Amino acid sequence: MAVDYLVIVVYLAGMLAMGWWGMRRAKSKSEFLVAGRRLGPAMYSGTMAAIVLGGASTIGGVGLGYQYGLSGAWMVFTIGLGLLALSIFFSARIARLKVYTVSEMLDLRYGGRAGVISGVVMWAYTLMLAVTSTIAYATIFDVLFDINRTLAIVLGGSIVVAYSTLGGMWSITLTDMVQFVVKTIGVLLLLLPIAVVKAGGFSEMKAQLPTEYFDPLGIGGETIFTYVLIYTFGMLIGQDIWQRVFTARSDTTAKWGGTVAGTYCLAYAVAGAVIGTAAKVMYPKLASPDDAFATIVKDELPMGVRGLVLAAALAAVMSTSSGALIACATVANNDIWSRLRGIVKPSGAEHDEVKGNRAFILIMGVAVIATSIALNNVVEALTVAYNLLVGGLLVPILGGLLWKRGTAQGALAAVAVGGLAVLGLMAAYGILANEPIYYGLLASLAAYVVVSLATPATDAAVLAVWRERLAGRGGPETESVSEAVPAAQ
């Protein structure tokens, strides 16, 4: 394993080095939180693909392939569909708003009365997303170094917190590009063909496994529908995803760069399911489907290649973890803490805010590591977070983008009714049940429409400002792209 260890150590050292390099570029709030809004198509596509394809998409995607066959691709596939929908239909408008958070968008659209409540819901989601990604380090470092769970979480989490705190979005963008390349080589170009060959090829896989393993809908229509509600719609409204949209140099970059990233996700979904199906042929009696990835890597890959593929898994976890961490810190600072303190910052104070945002990343990072150590049932925690996110925020966000009659009162009612309905239904049906997200969304939609129609329409002046921002005219930032450092390609 010496060569494998060397590959991993070099990779981790490279992540820290890029964090240090990113610190030299992050001199303003815009650069620290959204990479100066100047990423070109190549970097934008790579970093967007990196953040949405995390440990759940890699280790979990292979595990679903092991359990269900090719239809195990649906979870990651719906993530790709969500990214495609976001990119094609909404990302150009989102990028033109020139905001930093989803809650700022809600305030801009509805007149400044939805920020704190929506911020709390978004903060809970991003915190749990960061926690579940951080816990995944325990599995990977256990395979690599045979160390205990707590030390693995502290080691992996500390590296992510370090480079994220140093350079903010610039550091995360640079590391995500490396992680995207490592994942592409490790999973798509190495592990996928090796796994198929080791399993005897597709003909042998079909001979060894039941026919339902090759049924595209074998996982079940209800499960696929639930994946669409949670993951496809979750991609449309998550702060971690929107914050990457804000990094785009132009609305065209956001639209077409995101489309490329979404298409890549679809290919990644199929690859994970095929790898898992091959693992089922080679190891038919694993204790847990999620062990399939680590087992096939550990037992079937040659020295050096094994290290690179494990680095790919580590890259997948780190990209999601760092993206969720900066999103969590951004929401905590800009949507909750600053509003509760009643701070009104002058437009020229961006440079003064870098230190504050850096401190919040460090604080949230420590909280994420501590929560990861204490938490046991990760799946339930992430399900609660996604149900609250989609049940509480999907309707007011998409309603604000698509329906001009929606009001601030309607948005607040949708957040409150949808969130409470989801919590109550999870208590009644169970956290992992499908009913909470079904009925929670319907309750949120009903509350939004009824209350919006029953209250006065949004002030014309507020809508005028909203339309100006959607058209790309105006915004809070004084620094233009043309005045900034040349755009990243």
PDB file of N, CA, C and O in Angstrom, residues 170-239:
ATOM      1  N   TRP A 170     -12.511  30.776  -3.953  1.00  0.00           N
ATOM      2  CA  TRP A 170     -11.393  30.581  -4.877  1.00  0.00           C
ATOM      3  C   TRP A 170     -10.662  29.270  -4.571  1.00  0.00           C
ATOM      4  O   TRP A 170     -10.366  28.483  -5.469  1.00  0.00           O
ATOM      5  N   SER A 171     -10.382  29.026  -3.299  1.00  0.00           N
ATOM      6  CA  SER A 171      -9.708  27.773  -2.935  1.00  0.00           C
ATOM      7  C   SER A 171     -10.573  26.569  -3.273  1.00  0.00           C
ATOM      8  O   SER A 171     -10.092  25.562  -3.806  1.00  0.00           O
ATOM      9  N   ILE A 172     -11.878  26.675  -2.968  1.00  0.00           N
ATOM     10  CA  ILE A 172     -12.783  25.565  -3.229  1.00  0.00           C
ATOM     11  C   ILE A 172     -12.901  25.308  -4.723  1.00  0.00           C
ATOM     12  O   ILE A 172     -12.951  24.156  -5.179  1.00  0.00           O
ATOM     13  N   THR A 173     -12.922  26.367  -5.522  1.00  0.00           N
ATOM     14  CA  THR A 173     -12.996  26.214  -6.968  1.00  0.00           C
ATOM     15  C   THR A 173     -11.764  25.501  -7.515  1.00  0.00           C
ATOM     16  O   THR A 173     -11.859  24.569  -8.330  1.00  0.00           O
ATOM     17  N   LEU A 174     -10.596  25.911  -7.068  1.00  0.00           N
ATOM     18  CA  LEU A 174      -9.351  25.294  -7.549  1.00  0.00           C
ATOM     19  C   LEU A 174      -9.272  23.829  -7.136  1.00  0.00           C
ATOM     20  O   LEU A 174      -8.921  22.958  -7.939  1.00  0.00           O
ATOM     21  N   THR A 175      -9.597  23.555  -5.877  1.00  0.00           N
ATOM     22  CA  THR A 175      -9.548  22.158  -5.417  1.00  0.00           C
ATOM     23  C   THR A 175     -10.612  21.318  -6.111  1.00  0.00           C
ATOM     24  O   THR A 175     -10.381  20.152  -6.433  1.00  0.00           O
ATOM     25  N   ASP A 176     -11.790  21.909  -6.363  1.00  0.00           N
ATOM     26  CA  ASP A 176     -12.840  21.159  -7.042  1.00  0.00           C
ATOM     27  C   ASP A 176     -12.448  20.794  -8.467  1.00  0.00           C
ATOM     28  O   ASP A 176     -12.836  19.730  -8.974  1.00  0.00           O
ATOM     29  N   MET A 177     -11.696  21.664  -9.150  1.00  0.00           N
ATOM     30  CA  MET A 177     -11.253  21.321 -10.498  1.00  0.00           C
ATOM     31  C   MET A 177     -10.324  20.107 -10.472  1.00  0.00           C
ATOM     32  O   MET A 177     -10.433  19.204 -11.306  1.00  0.00           O
ATOM     33  N   VAL A 178      -9.418  20.081  -9.489  1.00  0.00           N
ATOM     34  CA  VAL A 178      -8.548  18.907  -9.330  1.00  0.00           C
ATOM     35  C   VAL A 178      -9.392  17.681  -8.997  1.00  0.00           C
ATOM     36  O   VAL A 178      -9.194  16.593  -9.549  1.00  0.00           O
ATOM     37  N   GLN A 179     -10.345  17.857  -8.097  1.00  0.00           N
ATOM     38  CA  GLN A 179     -11.194  16.746  -7.693  1.00  0.00           C
ATOM     39  C   GLN A 179     -12.033  16.225  -8.857  1.00  0.00           C
ATOM     40  O   GLN A 179     -12.246  15.016  -8.993  1.00  0.00           O
ATOM     41  N   PHE A 180     -12.489  17.113  -9.718  1.00  0.00           N
ATOM     42  CA  PHE A 180     -13.243  16.706 -10.903  1.00  0.00           C
ATOM     43  C   PHE A 180     -12.385  15.843 -11.824  1.00  0.00           C
ATOM     44  O   PHE A 180     -12.827  14.795 -12.314  1.00  0.00           O
ATOM     45  N   VAL A 181     -11.143  16.252 -12.047  1.00  0.00           N
ATOM     46  CA  VAL A 181     -10.238  15.487 -12.905  1.00  0.00           C
ATOM     47  C   VAL A 181      -9.934  14.123 -12.274  1.00  0.00           C
ATOM     48  O   VAL A 181      -9.962  13.085 -12.953  1.00  0.00           O
ATOM     49  N   VAL A 182      -9.668  14.118 -10.969  1.00  0.00           N
ATOM     50  CA  VAL A 182      -9.348  12.868 -10.269  1.00  0.00           C
ATOM     51  C   VAL A 182     -10.538  11.912 -10.313  1.00  0.00           C
ATOM     52  O   VAL A 182     -10.386  10.707 -10.564  1.00  0.00           O
ATOM     53  N   LYS A 183     -11.752  12.433 -10.102  1.00  0.00           N
ATOM     54  CA  LYS A 183     -12.943  11.572 -10.157  1.00  0.00           C
ATOM     55  C   LYS A 183     -13.161  11.006 -11.562  1.00  0.00           C
ATOM     56  O   LYS A 183     -13.531   9.840 -11.717  1.00  0.00           O
ATOM     57  N   THR A 184     -12.952  11.850 -12.557  1.00  0.00           N
ATOM     58  CA  THR A 184     -13.157  11.389 -13.934  1.00  0.00           C
ATOM     59  C   THR A 184     -12.198  10.256 -14.277  1.00  0.00           C
ATOM     60  O   THR A 184     -12.595   9.226 -14.834  1.00  0.00           O
ATOM     61  N   ILE A 185     -10.923  10.453 -13.935  1.00  0.00           N
ATOM     62  CA  ILE A 185      -9.925   9.414 -14.218  1.00  0.00           C
ATOM     63  C   ILE A 185     -10.163   8.184 -13.347  1.00  0.00           C
ATOM     64  O   ILE A 185     -10.194   7.047 -13.839  1.00  0.00           O
ATOM     65  N   GLY A 186     -10.350   8.420 -12.039  1.00  0.00           N
ATOM     66  CA  GLY A 186     -10.443   7.305 -11.110  1.00  0.00           C
ATOM     67  C   GLY A 186     -11.672   6.447 -11.290  1.00  0.00           C
ATOM     68  O   GLY A 186     -11.595   5.206 -11.284  1.00  0.00           O
ATOM     69  N   VAL A 187     -12.838   7.074 -11.469  1.00  0.00           N
ATOM     70  CA  VAL A 187     -14.093   6.318 -11.521  1.00  0.00           C
ATOM     71  C   VAL A 187     -14.465   5.938 -12.956  1.00  0.00           C
ATOM     72  O   VAL A 187     -14.718   4.766 -13.257  1.00  0.00           O
ATOM     73  N   LEU A 188     -14.492   6.911 -13.860  1.00  0.00           N
ATOM     74  CA  LEU A 188     -14.971   6.643 -15.217  1.00  0.00           C
ATOM     75  C   LEU A 188     -13.944   5.922 -16.086  1.00  0.00           C
ATOM     76  O   LEU A 188     -14.292   4.991 -16.827  1.00  0.00           O
ATOM     77  N   LEU A 189     -12.688   6.343 -16.011  1.00  0.00           N
ATOM     78  CA  LEU A 189     -11.681   5.806 -16.928  1.00  0.00           C
ATOM     79  C   LEU A 189     -10.943   4.580 -16.382  1.00  0.00           C
ATOM     80  O   LEU A 189     -10.400   3.799 -17.165  1.00  0.00           O
ATOM     81  N   LEU A 190     -10.918   4.399 -15.059  1.00  0.00           N
ATOM     82  CA  LEU A 190     -10.190   3.260 -14.485  1.00  0.00           C
ATOM     83  C   LEU A 190     -11.123   2.233 -13.839  1.00  0.00           C
ATOM     84  O   LEU A 190     -11.177   1.085 -14.263  1.00  0.00           O
ATOM     85  N   LEU A 191     -11.861   2.652 -12.816  1.00  0.00           N
ATOM     86  CA  LEU A 191     -12.654   1.681 -12.059  1.00  0.00           C
ATOM     87  C   LEU A 191     -13.752   1.049 -12.912  1.00  0.00           C
ATOM     88  O   LEU A 191     -13.974  -0.168 -12.833  1.00  0.00           O
ATOM     89  N   LEU A 192     -14.440   1.829 -13.727  1.00  0.00           N
ATOM     90  CA  LEU A 192     -15.538   1.292 -14.531  1.00  0.00           C
ATOM     91  C   LEU A 192     -15.088   0.165 -15.467  1.00  0.00           C
ATOM     92  O   LEU A 192     -15.628  -0.951 -15.384  1.00  0.00           O
ATOM     93  N   PRO A 193     -14.115   0.371 -16.342  1.00  0.00           N
ATOM     94  CA  PRO A 193     -13.730  -0.734 -17.232  1.00  0.00           C
ATOM     95  C   PRO A 193     -13.091  -1.896 -16.490  1.00  0.00           C
ATOM     96  O   PRO A 193     -13.318  -3.057 -16.848  1.00  0.00           O
ATOM     97  N   ILE A 194     -12.302  -1.619 -15.448  1.00  0.00           N
ATOM     98  CA  ILE A 194     -11.670  -2.701 -14.695  1.00  0.00           C
ATOM     99  C   ILE A 194     -12.732  -3.564 -14.017  1.00  0.00           C
ATOM    100  O   ILE A 194     -12.655  -4.805 -14.020  1.00  0.00           O
ATOM    101  N   ALA A 195     -13.748  -2.939 -13.436  1.00  0.00           N
ATOM    102  CA  ALA A 195     -14.802  -3.702 -12.757  1.00  0.00           C
ATOM    103  C   ALA A 195     -15.557  -4.592 -13.736  1.00  0.00           C
ATOM    104  O   ALA A 195     -15.831  -5.767 -13.438  1.00  0.00           O
ATOM    105  N   VAL A 196     -15.884  -4.065 -14.903  1.00  0.00           N
ATOM    106  CA  VAL A 196     -16.622  -4.855 -15.898  1.00  0.00           C
ATOM    107  C   VAL A 196     -15.777  -6.039 -16.372  1.00  0.00           C
ATOM    108  O   VAL A 196     -16.278  -7.165 -16.493  1.00  0.00           O
ATOM    109  N   VAL A 197     -14.503  -5.806 -16.631  1.00  0.00           N
ATOM    110  CA  VAL A 197     -13.605  -6.881 -17.082  1.00  0.00           C
ATOM    111  C   VAL A 197     -13.456  -7.945 -15.995  1.00  0.00           C
ATOM    112  O   VAL A 197     -13.537  -9.157 -16.268  1.00  0.00           O
ATOM    113  N   LYS A 198     -13.259  -7.520 -14.751  1.00  0.00           N
ATOM    114  CA  LYS A 198     -13.087  -8.467 -13.651  1.00  0.00           C
ATOM    115  C   LYS A 198     -14.342  -9.306 -13.425  1.00  0.00           C
ATOM    116  O   LYS A 198     -14.267 -10.460 -12.971  1.00  0.00           O
ATOM    117  N   ALA A 199     -15.507  -8.734 -13.730  1.00  0.00           N
ATOM    118  CA  ALA A 199     -16.769  -9.477 -13.570  1.00  0.00           C
ATOM    119  C   ALA A 199     -17.054 -10.410 -14.740  1.00  0.00           C
ATOM    120  O   ALA A 199     -18.050 -11.122 -14.727  1.00  0.00           O
ATOM    121  N   GLY A 200     -16.202 -10.376 -15.760  1.00  0.00           N
ATOM    122  CA  GLY A 200     -16.367 -11.271 -16.903  1.00  0.00           C
ATOM    123  C   GLY A 200     -17.084 -10.645 -18.082  1.00  0.00           C
ATOM    124  O   GLY A 200     -17.470 -11.362 -19.021  1.00  0.00           O
ATOM    125  N   GLY A 201     -17.278  -9.334 -18.048  1.00  0.00           N
ATOM    126  CA  GLY A 201     -17.972  -8.674 -19.142  1.00  0.00           C
ATOM    127  C   GLY A 201     -19.478  -8.668 -18.941  1.00  0.00           C
ATOM    128  O   GLY A 201     -20.013  -9.328 -18.043  1.00  0.00           O
ATOM    129  N   PHE A 202     -20.189  -7.921 -19.775  1.00  0.00           N
ATOM    130  CA  PHE A 202     -21.632  -7.775 -19.615  1.00  0.00           C
ATOM    131  C   PHE A 202     -22.366  -9.098 -19.831  1.00  0.00           C
ATOM    132  O   PHE A 202     -23.386  -9.367 -19.186  1.00  0.00           O
ATOM    133  N   SER A 203     -21.881  -9.940 -20.722  1.00  0.00           N
ATOM    134  CA  SER A 203     -22.560 -11.220 -20.954  1.00  0.00           C
ATOM    135  C   SER A 203     -22.521 -12.092 -19.710  1.00  0.00           C
ATOM    136  O   SER A 203     -23.517 -12.727 -19.348  1.00  0.00           O
ATOM    137  N   GLU A 204     -21.377 -12.121 -19.026  1.00  0.00           N
ATOM    138  CA  GLU A 204     -21.257 -12.905 -17.794  1.00  0.00           C
ATOM    139  C   GLU A 204     -22.098 -12.290 -16.674  1.00  0.00           C
ATOM    140  O   GLU A 204     -22.711 -13.011 -15.880  1.00  0.00           O
ATOM    141  N   MET A 205     -22.133 -10.966 -16.605  1.00  0.00           N
ATOM    142  CA  MET A 205     -22.946 -10.294 -15.593  1.00  0.00           C
ATOM    143  C   MET A 205     -24.418 -10.642 -15.777  1.00  0.00           C
ATOM    144  O   MET A 205     -25.139 -10.929 -14.809  1.00  0.00           O
ATOM    145  N   LYS A 206     -24.898 -10.665 -17.030  1.00  0.00           N
ATOM    146  CA  LYS A 206     -26.292 -11.018 -17.295  1.00  0.00           C
ATOM    147  C   LYS A 206     -26.573 -12.487 -16.976  1.00  0.00           C
ATOM    148  O   LYS A 206     -27.663 -12.838 -16.526  1.00  0.00           O
ATOM    149  N   ALA A 207     -25.580 -13.334 -17.188  1.00  0.00           N
ATOM    150  CA  ALA A 207     -25.759 -14.758 -16.906  1.00  0.00           C
ATOM    151  C   ALA A 207     -25.810 -15.035 -15.409  1.00  0.00           C
ATOM    152  O   ALA A 207     -26.507 -15.947 -14.954  1.00  0.00           O
ATOM    153  N   GLN A 208     -25.065 -14.243 -14.615  1.00  0.00           N
ATOM    154  CA  GLN A 208     -24.932 -14.499 -13.180  1.00  0.00           C
ATOM    155  C   GLN A 208     -26.047 -13.867 -12.348  1.00  0.00           C
ATOM    156  O   GLN A 208     -26.334 -14.326 -11.246  1.00  0.00           O
ATOM    157  N   LEU A 209     -26.670 -12.805 -12.850  1.00  0.00           N
ATOM    158  CA  LEU A 209     -27.595 -12.028 -12.030  1.00  0.00           C
ATOM    159  C   LEU A 209     -29.034 -12.181 -12.533  1.00  0.00           C
ATOM    160  O   LEU A 209     -29.269 -12.451 -13.709  1.00  0.00           O
ATOM    161  N   PRO A 210     -30.019 -11.960 -11.651  1.00  0.00           N
ATOM    162  CA  PRO A 210     -31.430 -12.008 -12.075  1.00  0.00           C
ATOM    163  C   PRO A 210     -31.726 -10.937 -13.129  1.00  0.00           C
ATOM    164  O   PRO A 210     -31.051  -9.900 -13.196  1.00  0.00           O
ATOM    165  N   THR A 211     -32.752 -11.157 -13.922  1.00  0.00           N
ATOM    166  CA  THR A 211     -33.067 -10.235 -15.021  1.00  0.00           C
ATOM    167  C   THR A 211     -33.451  -8.846 -14.510  1.00  0.00           C
ATOM    168  O   THR A 211     -33.240  -7.843 -15.201  1.00  0.00           O
ATOM    169  N   GLU A 212     -34.014  -8.767 -13.282  1.00  0.00           N
ATOM    170  CA  GLU A 212     -34.420  -7.444 -12.774  1.00  0.00           C
ATOM    171  C   GLU A 212     -33.220  -6.516 -12.551  1.00  0.00           C
ATOM    172  O   GLU A 212     -33.390  -5.299 -12.455  1.00  0.00           O
ATOM    173  N   TYR A 213     -32.023  -7.085 -12.467  1.00  0.00           N
ATOM    174  CA  TYR A 213     -30.822  -6.245 -12.327  1.00  0.00           C
ATOM    175  C   TYR A 213     -30.569  -5.419 -13.586  1.00  0.00           C
ATOM    176  O   TYR A 213     -29.803  -4.458 -13.545  1.00  0.00           O
ATOM    177  N   PHE A 214     -31.192  -5.773 -14.674  1.00  0.00           N
ATOM    178  CA  PHE A 214     -30.975  -5.056 -15.930  1.00  0.00           C
ATOM    179  C   PHE A 214     -32.262  -4.369 -16.409  1.00  0.00           C
ATOM    180  O   PHE A 214     -32.344  -3.927 -17.538  1.00  0.00           O
ATOM    181  N   ASP A 215     -33.231  -4.272 -15.501  1.00  0.00           N
ATOM    182  CA  ASP A 215     -34.463  -3.550 -15.776  1.00  0.00           C
ATOM    183  C   ASP A 215     -34.267  -2.085 -15.384  1.00  0.00           C
ATOM    184  O   ASP A 215     -33.999  -1.795 -14.210  1.00  0.00           O
ATOM    185  N   PRO A 216     -34.372  -1.133 -16.305  1.00  0.00           N
ATOM    186  CA  PRO A 216     -34.141   0.282 -15.974  1.00  0.00           C
ATOM    187  C   PRO A 216     -35.056   0.821 -14.878  1.00  0.00           C
ATOM    188  O   PRO A 216     -34.707   1.789 -14.210  1.00  0.00           O
ATOM    189  N   LEU A 217     -36.228   0.193 -14.691  1.00  0.00           N
ATOM    190  CA  LEU A 217     -37.172   0.651 -13.670  1.00  0.00           C
ATOM    191  C   LEU A 217     -37.257  -0.318 -12.497  1.00  0.00           C
ATOM    192  O   LEU A 217     -38.210  -0.275 -11.709  1.00  0.00           O
ATOM    193  N   GLY A 218     -36.269  -1.179 -12.368  1.00  0.00           N
ATOM    194  CA  GLY A 218     -36.317  -2.217 -11.345  1.00  0.00           C
ATOM    195  C   GLY A 218     -36.378  -1.705  -9.922  1.00  0.00           C
ATOM    196  O   GLY A 218     -36.885  -2.380  -9.027  1.00  0.00           O
ATOM    197  N   ILE A 219     -35.867  -0.516  -9.662  1.00  0.00           N
ATOM    198  CA  ILE A 219     -35.843   0.025  -8.301  1.00  0.00           C
ATOM    199  C   ILE A 219     -37.240   0.429  -7.840  1.00  0.00           C
ATOM    200  O   ILE A 219     -37.484   0.614  -6.655  1.00  0.00           O
ATOM    201  N   GLY A 220     -38.171   0.578  -8.786  1.00  0.00           N
ATOM    202  CA  GLY A 220     -39.556   0.894  -8.433  1.00  0.00           C
ATOM    203  C   GLY A 220     -39.952   2.311  -8.809  1.00  0.00           C
ATOM    204  O   GLY A 220     -39.203   3.266  -8.566  1.00  0.00           O
ATOM    205  N   GLY A 221     -41.148   2.453  -9.388  1.00  0.00           N
ATOM    206  CA  GLY A 221     -41.624   3.752  -9.823  1.00  0.00           C
ATOM    207  C   GLY A 221     -41.797   4.745  -8.692  1.00  0.00           C
ATOM    208  O   GLY A 221     -41.489   5.940  -8.839  1.00  0.00           O
ATOM    209  N   GLU A 222     -42.272   4.299  -7.533  1.00  0.00           N
ATOM    210  CA  GLU A 222     -42.461   5.207  -6.403  1.00  0.00           C
ATOM    211  C   GLU A 222     -41.133   5.738  -5.900  1.00  0.00           C
ATOM    212  O   GLU A 222     -41.007   6.922  -5.556  1.00  0.00           O
ATOM    213  N   THR A 223     -40.118   4.884  -5.857  1.00  0.00           N
ATOM    214  CA  THR A 223     -38.794   5.319  -5.431  1.00  0.00           C
ATOM    215  C   THR A 223     -38.228   6.360  -6.392  1.00  0.00           C
ATOM    216  O   THR A 223     -37.663   7.377  -5.973  1.00  0.00           O
ATOM    217  N   ILE A 224     -38.384   6.115  -7.681  1.00  0.00           N
ATOM    218  CA  ILE A 224     -37.891   7.065  -8.681  1.00  0.00           C
ATOM    219  C   ILE A 224     -38.602   8.409  -8.533  1.00  0.00           C
ATOM    220  O   ILE A 224     -37.965   9.476  -8.580  1.00  0.00           O
ATOM    221  N   PHE A 225     -39.916   8.373  -8.325  1.00  0.00           N
ATOM    222  CA  PHE A 225     -40.682   9.610  -8.148  1.00  0.00           C
ATOM    223  C   PHE A 225     -40.216  10.376  -6.917  1.00  0.00           C
ATOM    224  O   PHE A 225     -40.082  11.614  -6.943  1.00  0.00           O
ATOM    225  N   THR A 226     -39.933   9.658  -5.840  1.00  0.00           N
ATOM    226  CA  THR A 226     -39.435  10.307  -4.627  1.00  0.00           C
ATOM    227  C   THR A 226     -38.061  10.918  -4.864  1.00  0.00           C
ATOM    228  O   THR A 226     -37.771  12.029  -4.383  1.00  0.00           O
ATOM    229  N   TYR A 227     -37.204  10.216  -5.580  1.00  0.00           N
ATOM    230  CA  TYR A 227     -35.891  10.784  -5.928  1.00  0.00           C
ATOM    231  C   TYR A 227     -36.047  12.089  -6.704  1.00  0.00           C
ATOM    232  O   TYR A 227     -35.308  13.057  -6.470  1.00  0.00           O
ATOM    233  N   VAL A 228     -37.011  12.117  -7.628  1.00  0.00           N
ATOM    234  CA  VAL A 228     -37.231  13.346  -8.406  1.00  0.00           C
ATOM    235  C   VAL A 228     -37.652  14.482  -7.491  1.00  0.00           C
ATOM    236  O   VAL A 228     -37.129  15.605  -7.581  1.00  0.00           O
ATOM    237  N   LEU A 229     -38.585  14.216  -6.588  1.00  0.00           N
ATOM    238  CA  LEU A 229     -39.059  15.264  -5.681  1.00  0.00           C
ATOM    239  C   LEU A 229     -37.938  15.787  -4.789  1.00  0.00           C
ATOM    240  O   LEU A 229     -37.806  16.999  -4.580  1.00  0.00           O
ATOM    241  N   ILE A 230     -37.127  14.876  -4.259  1.00  0.00           N
ATOM    242  CA  ILE A 230     -36.112  15.297  -3.293  1.00  0.00           C
ATOM    243  C   ILE A 230     -34.869  15.835  -3.988  1.00  0.00           C
ATOM    244  O   ILE A 230     -34.401  16.940  -3.678  1.00  0.00           O
ATOM    245  N   TYR A 231     -34.318  15.089  -4.923  1.00  0.00           N
ATOM    246  CA  TYR A 231     -33.018  15.456  -5.493  1.00  0.00           C
ATOM    247  C   TYR A 231     -33.126  16.388  -6.707  1.00  0.00           C
ATOM    248  O   TYR A 231     -32.383  17.362  -6.808  1.00  0.00           O
ATOM    249  N   THR A 232     -34.060  16.101  -7.623  1.00  0.00           N
ATOM    250  CA  THR A 232     -34.198  16.993  -8.779  1.00  0.00           C
ATOM    251  C   THR A 232     -34.640  18.374  -8.325  1.00  0.00           C
ATOM    252  O   THR A 232     -34.036  19.392  -8.696  1.00  0.00           O
ATOM    253  N   PHE A 233     -35.683  18.436  -7.498  1.00  0.00           N
ATOM    254  CA  PHE A 233     -36.134  19.735  -7.004  1.00  0.00           C
ATOM    255  C   PHE A 233     -35.135  20.339  -6.025  1.00  0.00           C
ATOM    256  O   PHE A 233     -34.986  21.556  -5.949  1.00  0.00           O
ATOM    257  N   GLY A 234     -34.452  19.473  -5.252  1.00  0.00           N
ATOM    258  CA  GLY A 234     -33.429  19.980  -4.330  1.00  0.00           C
ATOM    259  C   GLY A 234     -32.305  20.695  -5.053  1.00  0.00           C
ATOM    260  O   GLY A 234     -31.764  21.698  -4.574  1.00  0.00           O
ATOM    261  N   MET A 235     -31.944  20.206  -6.254  1.00  0.00           N
ATOM    262  CA  MET A 235     -30.919  20.875  -7.058  1.00  0.00           C
ATOM    263  C   MET A 235     -31.352  22.279  -7.483  1.00  0.00           C
ATOM    264  O   MET A 235     -30.519  23.149  -7.710  1.00  0.00           O
ATOM    265  N   LEU A 236     -32.651  22.488  -7.601  1.00  0.00           N
ATOM    266  CA  LEU A 236     -33.152  23.778  -8.076  1.00  0.00           C
ATOM    267  C   LEU A 236     -33.033  24.886  -7.041  1.00  0.00           C
ATOM    268  O   LEU A 236     -33.028  26.063  -7.397  1.00  0.00           O
ATOM    269  N   ILE A 237     -32.940  24.528  -5.748  1.00  0.00           N
ATOM    270  CA  ILE A 237     -33.078  25.560  -4.716  1.00  0.00           C
ATOM    271  C   ILE A 237     -31.994  25.542  -3.644  1.00  0.00           C
ATOM    272  O   ILE A 237     -32.003  26.402  -2.767  1.00  0.00           O
ATOM    273  N   GLY A 238     -31.052  24.608  -3.676  1.00  0.00           N
ATOM    274  CA  GLY A 238     -30.053  24.512  -2.620  1.00  0.00           C
ATOM    275  C   GLY A 238     -29.049  25.659  -2.666  1.00  0.00           C
ATOM    276  O   GLY A 238     -28.555  26.027  -3.728  1.00  0.00           O
ATOM    277  N   GLN A 239     -28.721  26.221  -1.505  1.00  0.00           N
ATOM    278  CA  GLN A 239     -27.737  27.299  -1.439  1.00  0.00           C
ATOM    279  C   GLN A 239     -26.385  26.858  -1.962  1.00  0.00           C
ATOM    280  O   GLN A 239     -25.674  27.623  -2.636  1.00  0.00           O
TER     281      GLN A 239
END
